[in-house]
């Protein structure tokens, strides 16, 4: 039983209800902490929740996806039915949630026909005019910064004094009572990232308050590996062809000409605050050199002496001097670089314009100055990239291991561009210029793709250089070879490599079996056969081309710092008692059941 929340954020699984579908998801999430259910909710849930609570509203997060993953008998519909907020917020941020987010909204509307449903996130922004026309969507907040627009909308919905009329809420797409759609101007676009707080203490506090951690964990195994993020910016200075978070995509969707940066002192304070609570690595998002050399210098000055594990990213080769400064400031650092391909022609077509030699020098320098690990990422499904080229990339990974991999600090990874080419990216907007052939353009088309029987048919693209069949085949072939190389060079234990190879083999034969069934069975037979294959499909669905634990850094000591958490409980209890003693009497609102 919970007191009534003003707003409840719901995070849906990619496909609803994935537990009832037989889908071979493939290696779509091998290199992120989530499973193919994409159970991670957007970081923006926490920045919005913190902002709204700061303004006196009560907010809850319910991660339906994690709850469904953790418990087969969990009934999301029953939970939704028992909730009773003023409004629901549902993220359609990542396009792979097109099926789940819409289905969850439909369930919410069924049980709460009079409760407003607010959508937001990048995909909601891109498809806002289509999205608002679904009968179960009432509002769409557009843009990369929804904290203030959703505060204004919530003020309207809760009848707060001086609340603005709907037509005055910035970035809002909405329907009036007659069903007419209104698109307010996109005027809220803060120039810095200083007005938000990415405060994981909000998450822990809210979990304690609701006596429920399960709704707040960002992904399934987070309590075992509490990786967190700190944000240096919104937007990007680069415009990689496939990326919906690129400068070009931000310009198109959010009207930004340049990224919004977080003050470097505030960023350092964010990292330190997170580390008081968790021993897990803090991923500092965004290349610290983007805002200019002075930014990184100020950040390094502010963070100097921090010994916790951090992950930083480079978008291009870096000077030895920069890397040495980085190492002095945060000695326990891991570096992530995405080379995309070994072939500079492919990399250039991708939108990154540097050769191998400067990046190899950067890798050597990073090792010399003491990087704890160097994760080097490659991708399949790129412009100008043939199947042979993808396999050439694996040869290059071996070269890198021969040259830089002696002490096991360099780890190469490869994954496909999947399931979707991002809307708003240059590749999606002008596919013909970059050699992409799209099989879906609208939200509804993507929603349908998501329930295709295997990832081969979920993909929303092919390229001039590879059909979907070739892309799938070469992705598995490349994964298999890289897995063996990693075992050979001692990066992963033999048993783990054997288990990964086993999953790749299962996946390859399932892909072939599904293809065969698609052409040789009736619809009913196909459904029956797919249901029969479900246990095998599930077995092959996790960590396909590599074991996602390969990405994890060693976390020493207790993962969450319970003394700090206990301190927060005491602080909160004291505040609650203080408020109870001083607050005027307010009649209780109907409670929520779970
Ligand atoms: C960090 C990051 C991640 C992190 C996760 C961070 C997280 N939990 O949010 C990791 C590495 C795990 C990740 C994974 C993935 N990512 Co990512 N990610 C990013 C990145 C680089 C930054 C996001 C960020 O920091 N945002 C800042 C926070 C504060 O804002 P926010 O979360 O966006 O939320 C704000 C708004 O979006 C909006 N909003 C969001 N949700 C909602 C909901 C409501 C109701 C409302 C009102 C508003 C709202 O308001 C929020 C507050 O202002 C962006 C690129 C970029 N430059 O933006 C890509 C990006 C968002 N990711 C993308 C993709 C494709 C993915 C993956 C699907 C990739 C994959 N196949 O594995 C997965 C999905 C993982 C999952 N859900 O389980 C695409 C999305 C394109 C699209 N339209 O679908 C982007 C744009 C670019 C890219 N290709 O990386 N990602
Ligand atoms: S892929 Fe390119 S455009 Fe996208 S966030 Fe990374 S560097 Fe920026």
PDB file of C-alpha atoms in Angstrom, residues 146-399:
ATOM      1  CA  UNK A 146      11.532  17.546 -20.353  1.00  0.00           C
ATOM      2  CA  UNK A 147      12.030  18.486 -16.706  1.00  0.00           C
ATOM      3  CA  UNK A 148      10.433  21.947 -16.872  1.00  0.00           C
ATOM      4  CA  UNK A 149       7.758  21.176 -19.512  1.00  0.00           C
ATOM      5  CA  UNK A 150       6.522  18.173 -17.510  1.00  0.00           C
ATOM      6  CA  UNK A 151       6.499  20.281 -14.344  1.00  0.00           C
ATOM      7  CA  UNK A 152       4.258  22.781 -16.108  1.00  0.00           C
ATOM      8  CA  UNK A 153       2.012  20.059 -17.485  1.00  0.00           C
ATOM      9  CA  UNK A 154       1.734  18.440 -14.051  1.00  0.00           C
ATOM     10  CA  UNK A 155       0.942  21.819 -12.506  1.00  0.00           C
ATOM     11  CA  UNK A 156      -1.920  22.081 -14.987  1.00  0.00           C
ATOM     12  CA  UNK A 157      -3.125  18.541 -14.328  1.00  0.00           C
ATOM     13  CA  UNK A 158      -2.998  18.871 -10.537  1.00  0.00           C
ATOM     14  CA  UNK A 159      -4.763  22.239 -10.685  1.00  0.00           C
ATOM     15  CA  UNK A 160      -1.884  24.092  -9.045  1.00  0.00           C
ATOM     16  CA  UNK A 161      -2.392  27.823  -8.536  1.00  0.00           C
ATOM     17  CA  UNK A 162      -1.027  29.893 -11.447  1.00  0.00           C
ATOM     18  CA  UNK A 163      -0.695  26.806 -13.628  1.00  0.00           C
ATOM     19  CA  UNK A 164      -0.379  27.552 -17.321  1.00  0.00           C
ATOM     20  CA  UNK A 165      -3.018  26.636 -19.869  1.00  0.00           C
ATOM     21  CA  UNK A 166      -2.143  23.639 -22.034  1.00  0.00           C
ATOM     22  CA  UNK A 167      -1.502  25.782 -25.097  1.00  0.00           C
ATOM     23  CA  UNK A 168       1.230  27.589 -23.128  1.00  0.00           C
ATOM     24  CA  UNK A 169       3.171  24.519 -22.004  1.00  0.00           C
ATOM     25  CA  UNK A 170       6.351  24.457 -24.104  1.00  0.00           C
ATOM     26  CA  UNK A 171       7.254  21.440 -26.254  1.00  0.00           C
ATOM     27  CA  UNK A 172       3.823  19.885 -25.743  1.00  0.00           C
ATOM     28  CA  UNK A 173       1.822  17.984 -28.364  1.00  0.00           C
ATOM     29  CA  UNK A 174      -1.729  17.370 -27.159  1.00  0.00           C
ATOM     30  CA  UNK A 175      -5.308  16.633 -28.062  1.00  0.00           C
ATOM     31  CA  UNK A 176      -8.247  18.698 -26.937  1.00  0.00           C
ATOM     32  CA  UNK A 177     -11.616  17.240 -25.939  1.00  0.00           C
ATOM     33  CA  UNK A 178     -12.754  17.136 -29.555  1.00  0.00           C
ATOM     34  CA  UNK A 179      -9.660  15.133 -30.486  1.00  0.00           C
ATOM     35  CA  UNK A 180      -8.026  17.988 -32.406  1.00  0.00           C
ATOM     36  CA  UNK A 181      -4.231  17.810 -32.219  1.00  0.00           C
ATOM     37  CA  UNK A 182      -2.206  20.849 -31.105  1.00  0.00           C
ATOM     38  CA  UNK A 183       1.538  21.174 -31.466  1.00  0.00           C
ATOM     39  CA  UNK A 184       2.939  23.842 -29.144  1.00  0.00           C
ATOM     40  CA  UNK A 185       6.211  25.507 -30.049  1.00  0.00           C
ATOM     41  CA  UNK A 186       9.419  23.770 -29.054  1.00  0.00           C
ATOM     42  CA  UNK A 187      10.794  26.656 -27.052  1.00  0.00           C
ATOM     43  CA  UNK A 188      12.222  24.968 -23.973  1.00  0.00           C
ATOM     44  CA  UNK A 189      15.807  24.134 -24.814  1.00  0.00           C
ATOM     45  CA  UNK A 190      18.184  24.980 -21.958  1.00  0.00           C
ATOM     46  CA  UNK A 191      21.657  25.963 -23.120  1.00  0.00           C
ATOM     47  CA  UNK A 192      23.444  24.175 -20.301  1.00  0.00           C
ATOM     48  CA  UNK A 193      22.906  20.970 -18.397  1.00  0.00           C
ATOM     49  CA  UNK A 194      23.204  22.710 -15.051  1.00  0.00           C
ATOM     50  CA  UNK A 195      19.538  22.841 -14.106  1.00  0.00           C
ATOM     51  CA  UNK A 196      19.173  19.089 -13.612  1.00  0.00           C
ATOM     52  CA  UNK A 197      20.451  16.822 -10.897  1.00  0.00           C
ATOM     53  CA  UNK A 198      21.430  13.315 -11.793  1.00  0.00           C
ATOM     54  CA  UNK A 199      21.161  12.176  -8.226  1.00  0.00           C
ATOM     55  CA  UNK A 200      21.051   8.455  -7.584  1.00  0.00           C
ATOM     56  CA  UNK A 201      20.191   9.280  -3.997  1.00  0.00           C
ATOM     57  CA  UNK A 202      16.726  10.114  -5.342  1.00  0.00           C
ATOM     58  CA  UNK A 203      16.471   6.516  -6.571  1.00  0.00           C
ATOM     59  CA  UNK A 204      17.606   5.004  -3.281  1.00  0.00           C
ATOM     60  CA  UNK A 205      15.432   7.400  -1.252  1.00  0.00           C
ATOM     61  CA  UNK A 206      12.366   6.663  -3.368  1.00  0.00           C
ATOM     62  CA  UNK A 207      13.008   2.935  -3.136  1.00  0.00           C
ATOM     63  CA  UNK A 208      13.267   3.203   0.644  1.00  0.00           C
ATOM     64  CA  UNK A 209      10.146   5.372   0.818  1.00  0.00           C
ATOM     65  CA  UNK A 210       8.137   2.916  -1.280  1.00  0.00           C
ATOM     66  CA  UNK A 211       9.835   0.006   0.503  1.00  0.00           C
ATOM     67  CA  UNK A 212      10.566  -1.467  -2.885  1.00  0.00           C
ATOM     68  CA  UNK A 213      13.880  -1.578  -4.702  1.00  0.00           C
ATOM     69  CA  UNK A 214      12.620  -3.786  -7.543  1.00  0.00           C
ATOM     70  CA  UNK A 215      10.843  -0.916  -9.318  1.00  0.00           C
ATOM     71  CA  UNK A 216      13.837   1.358  -9.239  1.00  0.00           C
ATOM     72  CA  UNK A 217      16.719  -0.870 -10.328  1.00  0.00           C
ATOM     73  CA  UNK A 218      17.810   0.365 -13.754  1.00  0.00           C
ATOM     74  CA  UNK A 219      18.502  -3.109 -15.130  1.00  0.00           C
ATOM     75  CA  UNK A 220      18.215  -6.732 -14.082  1.00  0.00           C
ATOM     76  CA  UNK A 221      21.630  -7.314 -12.506  1.00  0.00           C
ATOM     77  CA  UNK A 222      22.261  -3.762 -11.309  1.00  0.00           C
ATOM     78  CA  UNK A 223      22.550  -4.658  -7.625  1.00  0.00           C
ATOM     79  CA  UNK A 224      25.387  -7.052  -8.545  1.00  0.00           C
ATOM     80  CA  UNK A 225      27.038  -4.554 -10.836  1.00  0.00           C
ATOM     81  CA  UNK A 226      25.885  -1.044  -9.924  1.00  0.00           C
ATOM     82  CA  UNK A 227      27.285   0.865 -12.871  1.00  0.00           C
ATOM     83  CA  UNK A 228      26.054   4.457 -12.948  1.00  0.00           C
ATOM     84  CA  UNK A 229      26.364   7.413 -15.324  1.00  0.00           C
ATOM     85  CA  UNK A 230      27.392  11.032 -14.991  1.00  0.00           C
ATOM     86  CA  UNK A 231      26.465  13.373 -17.826  1.00  0.00           C
ATOM     87  CA  UNK A 232      28.874  15.872 -19.313  1.00  0.00           C
ATOM     88  CA  UNK A 233      26.475  16.975 -22.041  1.00  0.00           C
ATOM     89  CA  UNK A 234      23.231  16.695 -23.937  1.00  0.00           C
ATOM     90  CA  UNK A 235      23.897  16.342 -27.650  1.00  0.00           C
ATOM     91  CA  UNK A 236      27.101  15.654 -29.524  1.00  0.00           C
ATOM     92  CA  UNK A 237      29.629  17.563 -31.607  1.00  0.00           C
ATOM     93  CA  UNK A 238      29.885  14.621 -34.038  1.00  0.00           C
ATOM     94  CA  UNK A 239      27.367  13.552 -36.646  1.00  0.00           C
ATOM     95  CA  UNK A 240      27.926   9.838 -37.153  1.00  0.00           C
ATOM     96  CA  UNK A 241      25.610   8.570 -39.878  1.00  0.00           C
ATOM     97  CA  UNK A 242      23.796   5.931 -37.844  1.00  0.00           C
ATOM     98  CA  UNK A 243      23.325   7.825 -34.584  1.00  0.00           C
ATOM     99  CA  UNK A 244      20.080   9.293 -33.273  1.00  0.00           C
ATOM    100  CA  UNK A 245      22.084  11.143 -30.613  1.00  0.00           C
ATOM    101  CA  UNK A 246      24.333  12.900 -33.136  1.00  0.00           C
ATOM    102  CA  UNK A 247      24.627  16.639 -33.707  1.00  0.00           C
ATOM    103  CA  UNK A 248      22.498  16.298 -36.871  1.00  0.00           C
ATOM    104  CA  UNK A 249      19.776  14.341 -35.034  1.00  0.00           C
ATOM    105  CA  UNK A 250      19.710  16.816 -32.133  1.00  0.00           C
ATOM    106  CA  UNK A 251      19.345  19.645 -34.634  1.00  0.00           C
ATOM    107  CA  UNK A 252      16.467  17.923 -36.394  1.00  0.00           C
ATOM    108  CA  UNK A 253      14.581  16.645 -33.343  1.00  0.00           C
ATOM    109  CA  UNK A 254      15.447  19.115 -30.615  1.00  0.00           C
ATOM    110  CA  UNK A 255      16.481  22.203 -32.570  1.00  0.00           C
ATOM    111  CA  UNK A 256      19.934  22.283 -30.966  1.00  0.00           C
ATOM    112  CA  UNK A 257      22.843  23.880 -32.801  1.00  0.00           C
ATOM    113  CA  UNK A 258      25.372  22.719 -30.250  1.00  0.00           C
ATOM    114  CA  UNK A 259      25.434  20.462 -27.202  1.00  0.00           C
ATOM    115  CA  UNK A 260      24.432  21.674 -23.741  1.00  0.00           C
ATOM    116  CA  UNK A 261      27.258  21.030 -21.269  1.00  0.00           C
ATOM    117  CA  UNK A 262      27.293  20.467 -17.562  1.00  0.00           C
ATOM    118  CA  UNK A 263      29.550  22.742 -15.584  1.00  0.00           C
ATOM    119  CA  UNK A 264      32.774  20.753 -15.003  1.00  0.00           C
ATOM    120  CA  UNK A 265      32.779  21.421 -11.244  1.00  0.00           C
ATOM    121  CA  UNK A 266      29.208  20.156 -11.007  1.00  0.00           C
ATOM    122  CA  UNK A 267      30.165  17.099 -13.044  1.00  0.00           C
ATOM    123  CA  UNK A 268      33.007  16.307 -10.644  1.00  0.00           C
ATOM    124  CA  UNK A 269      30.632  16.749  -7.709  1.00  0.00           C
ATOM    125  CA  UNK A 270      28.180  14.333  -9.411  1.00  0.00           C
ATOM    126  CA  UNK A 271      30.874  11.674  -9.706  1.00  0.00           C
ATOM    127  CA  UNK A 272      31.930  12.062  -6.075  1.00  0.00           C
ATOM    128  CA  UNK A 273      28.328  11.999  -4.855  1.00  0.00           C
ATOM    129  CA  UNK A 274      27.606   8.770  -6.726  1.00  0.00           C
ATOM    130  CA  UNK A 275      30.761   7.186  -5.314  1.00  0.00           C
ATOM    131  CA  UNK A 276      29.668   7.876  -1.745  1.00  0.00           C
ATOM    132  CA  UNK A 277      26.866   5.405  -2.345  1.00  0.00           C
ATOM    133  CA  UNK A 278      28.229   2.871  -4.785  1.00  0.00           C
ATOM    134  CA  UNK A 279      31.544   1.172  -5.504  1.00  0.00           C
ATOM    135  CA  UNK A 280      30.517   0.447  -9.092  1.00  0.00           C
ATOM    136  CA  UNK A 281      32.093   2.282 -12.020  1.00  0.00           C
ATOM    137  CA  UNK A 282      30.811   5.713 -12.965  1.00  0.00           C
ATOM    138  CA  UNK A 283      30.522   6.135 -16.737  1.00  0.00           C
ATOM    139  CA  UNK A 284      31.235   9.758 -17.594  1.00  0.00           C
ATOM    140  CA  UNK A 285      29.173  10.189 -20.750  1.00  0.00           C
ATOM    141  CA  UNK A 286      30.521  12.314 -23.587  1.00  0.00           C
ATOM    142  CA  UNK A 287      34.090  12.938 -24.704  1.00  0.00           C
ATOM    143  CA  UNK A 288      35.458  15.452 -22.187  1.00  0.00           C
ATOM    144  CA  UNK A 289      37.269  17.291 -24.971  1.00  0.00           C
ATOM    145  CA  UNK A 290      34.022  18.248 -26.740  1.00  0.00           C
ATOM    146  CA  UNK A 291      33.541  21.625 -25.051  1.00  0.00           C
ATOM    147  CA  UNK A 292      37.247  22.490 -25.500  1.00  0.00           C
ATOM    148  CA  UNK A 293      40.517  21.855 -23.703  1.00  0.00           C
ATOM    149  CA  UNK A 294      39.694  24.200 -20.844  1.00  0.00           C
ATOM    150  CA  UNK A 295      36.621  22.145 -19.879  1.00  0.00           C
ATOM    151  CA  UNK A 296      38.625  18.951 -19.425  1.00  0.00           C
ATOM    152  CA  UNK A 297      41.287  20.819 -17.472  1.00  0.00           C
ATOM    153  CA  UNK A 298      38.702  22.305 -15.091  1.00  0.00           C
ATOM    154  CA  UNK A 299      37.077  18.929 -14.657  1.00  0.00           C
ATOM    155  CA  UNK A 300      40.412  17.236 -13.962  1.00  0.00           C
ATOM    156  CA  UNK A 301      41.269  19.900 -11.372  1.00  0.00           C
ATOM    157  CA  UNK A 302      37.939  19.346  -9.663  1.00  0.00           C
ATOM    158  CA  UNK A 303      38.049  15.545  -9.668  1.00  0.00           C
ATOM    159  CA  UNK A 304      41.769  15.163  -8.841  1.00  0.00           C
ATOM    160  CA  UNK A 305      42.371  12.563  -6.148  1.00  0.00           C
ATOM    161  CA  UNK A 306      39.292  10.531  -7.008  1.00  0.00           C
ATOM    162  CA  UNK A 307      40.305   6.889  -6.869  1.00  0.00           C
ATOM    163  CA  UNK A 308      37.052   5.103  -7.712  1.00  0.00           C
ATOM    164  CA  UNK A 309      36.564   3.301 -11.049  1.00  0.00           C
ATOM    165  CA  UNK A 310      35.490   5.576 -13.889  1.00  0.00           C
ATOM    166  CA  UNK A 311      34.839   4.921 -17.557  1.00  0.00           C
ATOM    167  CA  UNK A 312      35.533   7.700 -20.026  1.00  0.00           C
ATOM    168  CA  UNK A 313      35.012   7.809 -23.758  1.00  0.00           C
ATOM    169  CA  UNK A 314      36.998   9.213 -26.671  1.00  0.00           C
ATOM    170  CA  UNK A 315      35.331  10.114 -29.966  1.00  0.00           C
ATOM    171  CA  UNK A 316      38.666  10.491 -31.796  1.00  0.00           C
ATOM    172  CA  UNK A 317      42.398  10.000 -31.144  1.00  0.00           C
ATOM    173  CA  UNK A 318      43.747  11.923 -28.157  1.00  0.00           C
ATOM    174  CA  UNK A 319      47.111  13.451 -27.358  1.00  0.00           C
ATOM    175  CA  UNK A 320      49.416  11.777 -24.870  1.00  0.00           C
ATOM    176  CA  UNK A 321      49.305  14.950 -22.806  1.00  0.00           C
ATOM    177  CA  UNK A 322      45.501  14.723 -22.466  1.00  0.00           C
ATOM    178  CA  UNK A 323      45.708  11.065 -21.477  1.00  0.00           C
ATOM    179  CA  UNK A 324      48.418  11.765 -18.919  1.00  0.00           C
ATOM    180  CA  UNK A 325      46.252  14.520 -17.377  1.00  0.00           C
ATOM    181  CA  UNK A 326      43.326  12.109 -17.294  1.00  0.00           C
ATOM    182  CA  UNK A 327      45.413   9.456 -15.570  1.00  0.00           C
ATOM    183  CA  UNK A 328      46.717  11.924 -12.982  1.00  0.00           C
ATOM    184  CA  UNK A 329      43.215  13.119 -12.167  1.00  0.00           C
ATOM    185  CA  UNK A 330      41.452   9.723 -12.097  1.00  0.00           C
ATOM    186  CA  UNK A 331      44.055   6.950 -11.892  1.00  0.00           C
ATOM    187  CA  UNK A 332      41.431   4.196 -11.870  1.00  0.00           C
ATOM    188  CA  UNK A 333      40.179   4.905 -15.379  1.00  0.00           C
ATOM    189  CA  UNK A 334      38.939   2.732 -18.225  1.00  0.00           C
ATOM    190  CA  UNK A 335      38.785   4.103 -21.733  1.00  0.00           C
ATOM    191  CA  UNK A 336      36.153   3.272 -24.350  1.00  0.00           C
ATOM    192  CA  UNK A 337      36.771   3.973 -28.012  1.00  0.00           C
ATOM    193  CA  UNK A 338      34.628   3.024 -30.988  1.00  0.00           C
ATOM    194  CA  UNK A 339      36.685   2.522 -34.132  1.00  0.00           C
ATOM    195  CA  UNK A 340      33.648   0.974 -35.892  1.00  0.00           C
ATOM    196  CA  UNK A 341      35.801  -0.724 -38.555  1.00  0.00           C
ATOM    197  CA  UNK A 342      39.433  -1.510 -39.258  1.00  0.00           C
ATOM    198  CA  UNK A 343      38.898   0.044 -42.684  1.00  0.00           C
ATOM    199  CA  UNK A 344      39.242   3.836 -42.700  1.00  0.00           C
ATOM    200  CA  UNK A 345      36.974   3.978 -45.782  1.00  0.00           C
ATOM    201  CA  UNK A 346      34.108   2.416 -43.824  1.00  0.00           C
ATOM    202  CA  UNK A 347      34.918   4.592 -40.799  1.00  0.00           C
ATOM    203  CA  UNK A 348      34.855   7.654 -42.998  1.00  0.00           C
ATOM    204  CA  UNK A 349      31.499   6.642 -44.496  1.00  0.00           C
ATOM    205  CA  UNK A 350      30.278   6.177 -40.900  1.00  0.00           C
ATOM    206  CA  UNK A 351      31.211   9.789 -40.191  1.00  0.00           C
ATOM    207  CA  UNK A 352      34.504   9.427 -38.291  1.00  0.00           C
ATOM    208  CA  UNK A 353      37.430  10.912 -40.084  1.00  0.00           C
ATOM    209  CA  UNK A 354      40.661   9.549 -38.665  1.00  0.00           C
ATOM    210  CA  UNK A 355      43.075   6.850 -39.738  1.00  0.00           C
ATOM    211  CA  UNK A 356      44.210   3.785 -37.793  1.00  0.00           C
ATOM    212  CA  UNK A 357      47.659   5.040 -36.982  1.00  0.00           C
ATOM    213  CA  UNK A 358      46.659   8.003 -34.739  1.00  0.00           C
ATOM    214  CA  UNK A 359      44.172   5.818 -32.872  1.00  0.00           C
ATOM    215  CA  UNK A 360      46.736   3.067 -32.388  1.00  0.00           C
ATOM    216  CA  UNK A 361      49.106   5.654 -30.974  1.00  0.00           C
ATOM    217  CA  UNK A 362      46.328   6.732 -28.603  1.00  0.00           C
ATOM    218  CA  UNK A 363      45.803   3.128 -27.478  1.00  0.00           C
ATOM    219  CA  UNK A 364      49.514   2.751 -26.743  1.00  0.00           C
ATOM    220  CA  UNK A 365      49.613   6.060 -24.877  1.00  0.00           C
ATOM    221  CA  UNK A 366      46.559   5.159 -22.831  1.00  0.00           C
ATOM    222  CA  UNK A 367      48.192   1.887 -21.793  1.00  0.00           C
ATOM    223  CA  UNK A 368      51.456   3.686 -21.007  1.00  0.00           C
ATOM    224  CA  UNK A 369      49.803   6.217 -18.722  1.00  0.00           C
ATOM    225  CA  UNK A 370      48.021   3.437 -16.839  1.00  0.00           C
ATOM    226  CA  UNK A 371      44.510   2.828 -18.243  1.00  0.00           C
ATOM    227  CA  UNK A 372      42.997  -0.016 -16.255  1.00  0.00           C
ATOM    228  CA  UNK A 373      41.255  -1.236 -19.375  1.00  0.00           C
ATOM    229  CA  UNK A 374      40.787  -0.263 -22.989  1.00  0.00           C
ATOM    230  CA  UNK A 375      37.517  -1.352 -24.552  1.00  0.00           C
ATOM    231  CA  UNK A 376      37.609  -1.061 -28.334  1.00  0.00           C
ATOM    232  CA  UNK A 377      34.291  -1.333 -30.198  1.00  0.00           C
ATOM    233  CA  UNK A 378      33.495  -2.321 -33.777  1.00  0.00           C
ATOM    234  CA  UNK A 379      30.206  -2.674 -35.603  1.00  0.00           C
ATOM    235  CA  UNK A 380      28.555  -4.504 -38.490  1.00  0.00           C
ATOM    236  CA  UNK A 381      25.862  -3.034 -40.746  1.00  0.00           C
ATOM    237  CA  UNK A 382      27.716   0.124 -41.784  1.00  0.00           C
ATOM    238  CA  UNK A 383      27.887   2.076 -45.044  1.00  0.00           C
ATOM    239  CA  UNK A 384      30.516   0.726 -47.475  1.00  0.00           C
ATOM    240  CA  UNK A 385      30.945  -2.399 -45.332  1.00  0.00           C
ATOM    241  CA  UNK A 386      30.860  -5.818 -46.979  1.00  0.00           C
ATOM    242  CA  UNK A 387      30.805  -9.186 -45.238  1.00  0.00           C
ATOM    243  CA  UNK A 388      34.520  -9.634 -46.067  1.00  0.00           C
ATOM    244  CA  UNK A 389      35.222  -6.276 -44.485  1.00  0.00           C
ATOM    245  CA  UNK A 390      33.520  -7.343 -41.231  1.00  0.00           C
ATOM    246  CA  UNK A 391      35.760 -10.414 -41.104  1.00  0.00           C
ATOM    247  CA  UNK A 392      38.741  -8.169 -41.905  1.00  0.00           C
ATOM    248  CA  UNK A 393      37.846  -6.242 -38.753  1.00  0.00           C
ATOM    249  CA  UNK A 394      38.235  -9.426 -36.727  1.00  0.00           C
ATOM    250  CA  UNK A 395      41.717  -9.954 -38.203  1.00  0.00           C
ATOM    251  CA  UNK A 396      42.476  -6.424 -37.104  1.00  0.00           C
ATOM    252  CA  UNK A 397      41.229  -7.191 -33.574  1.00  0.00           C
ATOM    253  CA  UNK A 398      43.793  -9.979 -33.451  1.00  0.00           C
ATOM    254  CA  UNK A 399      46.487  -7.567 -34.674  1.00  0.00           C
TER     255      UNK A 399
END
